[in-house]
Amino acid sequence: SVFVGAGAGLPPVNPPVHVFSDATGHWAEGFIEAIYNAGITAGCGQGVFCPELNITRAQLAVWLVVAF
């Protein structure tokens, strides 16, 4: 989220509004919410982002296409 958000020139959401329950307090929460607000990601389902999981190449490709 930081890589894509910063690369797209999106500032981190500050203060975050805790869109994803599992990203609350996460060090990248501001960028997670920024790419969510920009329509780049919807998380991994059911109101969670899964910030500790590795992202696949296919998932990153979708983020990059949508972001740029």
PDB file of C-alpha atoms in Angstrom:
ATOM      1  CA  SER A   1       0.000   0.000   0.000  1.00  0.00           C
ATOM      2  CA  VAL A   2       2.843   2.407   0.778  1.00  0.00           C
ATOM      3  CA  PHE A   3       4.636   1.597  -2.500  1.00  0.00           C
ATOM      4  CA  VAL A   4       1.529   2.130  -4.627  1.00  0.00           C
ATOM      5  CA  GLY A   5       0.083   5.005  -2.622  1.00  0.00           C
ATOM      6  CA  ALA A   6       3.272   7.032  -2.466  1.00  0.00           C
ATOM      7  CA  GLY A   7       4.091   6.202  -6.086  1.00  0.00           C
ATOM      8  CA  ALA A   8       0.684   7.499  -7.146  1.00  0.00           C
ATOM      9  CA  GLY A   9       1.238  10.680  -5.142  1.00  0.00           C
ATOM     10  CA  LEU A  10      -1.467   9.899  -2.598  1.00  0.00           C
ATOM     11  CA  PRO A  11      -0.891  11.342   0.863  1.00  0.00           C
ATOM     12  CA  PRO A  12      -1.605   8.995   3.761  1.00  0.00           C
ATOM     13  CA  VAL A  13      -4.952   9.523   5.459  1.00  0.00           C
ATOM     14  CA  ASN A  14      -4.227  11.376   8.689  1.00  0.00           C
ATOM     15  CA  PRO A  15      -5.844  10.697  11.024  1.00  0.00           C
ATOM     16  CA  PRO A  16      -7.064   7.354   9.712  1.00  0.00           C
ATOM     17  CA  VAL A  17     -10.745   6.526  10.139  1.00  0.00           C
ATOM     18  CA  HIS A  18     -10.140   2.765  10.545  1.00  0.00           C
ATOM     19  CA  VAL A  19     -11.783   1.497   7.352  1.00  0.00           C
ATOM     20  CA  PHE A  20     -10.354  -1.992   7.874  1.00  0.00           C
ATOM     21  CA  SER A  21     -10.665  -3.592  11.307  1.00  0.00           C
ATOM     22  CA  ASP A  22      -7.370  -5.482  11.018  1.00  0.00           C
ATOM     23  CA  ALA A  23      -5.376  -2.420   9.896  1.00  0.00           C
ATOM     24  CA  THR A  24      -6.248  -0.273  12.913  1.00  0.00           C
ATOM     25  CA  GLY A  25      -2.967   0.870  14.407  1.00  0.00           C
ATOM     26  CA  HIS A  26      -0.903  -0.718  11.620  1.00  0.00           C
ATOM     27  CA  TRP A  27       2.135   1.365  10.649  1.00  0.00           C
ATOM     28  CA  ALA A  28       0.847   1.675   7.047  1.00  0.00           C
ATOM     29  CA  GLU A  29      -2.795   2.348   7.933  1.00  0.00           C
ATOM     30  CA  GLY A  30      -2.750   5.855   6.441  1.00  0.00           C
ATOM     31  CA  PHE A  31      -1.638   4.555   3.044  1.00  0.00           C
ATOM     32  CA  ILE A  32      -3.967   1.562   3.253  1.00  0.00           C
ATOM     33  CA  GLU A  33      -6.877   3.944   3.655  1.00  0.00           C
ATOM     34  CA  ALA A  34      -5.537   6.253   0.936  1.00  0.00           C
ATOM     35  CA  ILE A  35      -5.503   3.496  -1.685  1.00  0.00           C
ATOM     36  CA  TYR A  36      -8.910   2.336  -0.486  1.00  0.00           C
ATOM     37  CA  ASN A  37     -10.335   5.863  -0.840  1.00  0.00           C
ATOM     38  CA  ALA A  38      -8.802   6.131  -4.321  1.00  0.00           C
ATOM     39  CA  GLY A  39     -10.571   2.930  -5.409  1.00  0.00           C
ATOM     40  CA  ILE A  40      -7.335   0.987  -5.852  1.00  0.00           C
ATOM     41  CA  THR A  41      -8.192  -1.758  -3.364  1.00  0.00           C
ATOM     42  CA  ALA A  42     -11.200  -3.114  -1.538  1.00  0.00           C
ATOM     43  CA  GLY A  43      -9.139  -5.158   0.913  1.00  0.00           C
ATOM     44  CA  CYS A  44      -9.301  -8.919   1.140  1.00  0.00           C
ATOM     45  CA  GLY A  45     -12.980  -9.132   2.063  1.00  0.00           C
ATOM     46  CA  GLN A  46     -15.413  -8.781   4.954  1.00  0.00           C
ATOM     47  CA  GLY A  47     -14.036  -5.391   6.073  1.00  0.00           C
ATOM     48  CA  VAL A  48     -10.447  -6.559   6.458  1.00  0.00           C
ATOM     49  CA  PHE A  49      -7.268  -5.708   4.555  1.00  0.00           C
ATOM     50  CA  CYS A  50      -4.963  -8.574   5.626  1.00  0.00           C
ATOM     51  CA  PRO A  51      -1.906  -6.300   5.996  1.00  0.00           C
ATOM     52  CA  GLU A  52       0.388  -9.087   7.198  1.00  0.00           C
ATOM     53  CA  LEU A  53      -0.172 -11.325   4.159  1.00  0.00           C
ATOM     54  CA  ASN A  54       2.116 -11.204   1.145  1.00  0.00           C
ATOM     55  CA  ILE A  55       0.591  -9.669  -1.966  1.00  0.00           C
ATOM     56  CA  THR A  56       0.765 -11.719  -5.164  1.00  0.00           C
ATOM     57  CA  ARG A  57       2.146 -10.399  -8.428  1.00  0.00           C
ATOM     58  CA  ALA A  58      -1.339 -10.553  -9.905  1.00  0.00           C
ATOM     59  CA  GLN A  59      -2.786  -8.485  -7.047  1.00  0.00           C
ATOM     60  CA  LEU A  60      -0.011  -5.903  -7.350  1.00  0.00           C
ATOM     61  CA  ALA A  61      -0.531  -5.752 -11.117  1.00  0.00           C
ATOM     62  CA  VAL A  62      -4.209  -4.904 -10.580  1.00  0.00           C
ATOM     63  CA  TRP A  63      -3.306  -2.191  -8.058  1.00  0.00           C
ATOM     64  CA  LEU A  64      -0.785  -0.676 -10.470  1.00  0.00           C
ATOM     65  CA  VAL A  65      -3.167  -0.714 -13.429  1.00  0.00           C
ATOM     66  CA  VAL A  66      -5.914   0.922 -11.386  1.00  0.00           C
ATOM     67  CA  ALA A  67      -3.541   3.437  -9.775  1.00  0.00           C
ATOM     68  CA  PHE A  68      -1.826   4.541 -12.974  1.00  0.00           C
TER      69      PHE A  68
END
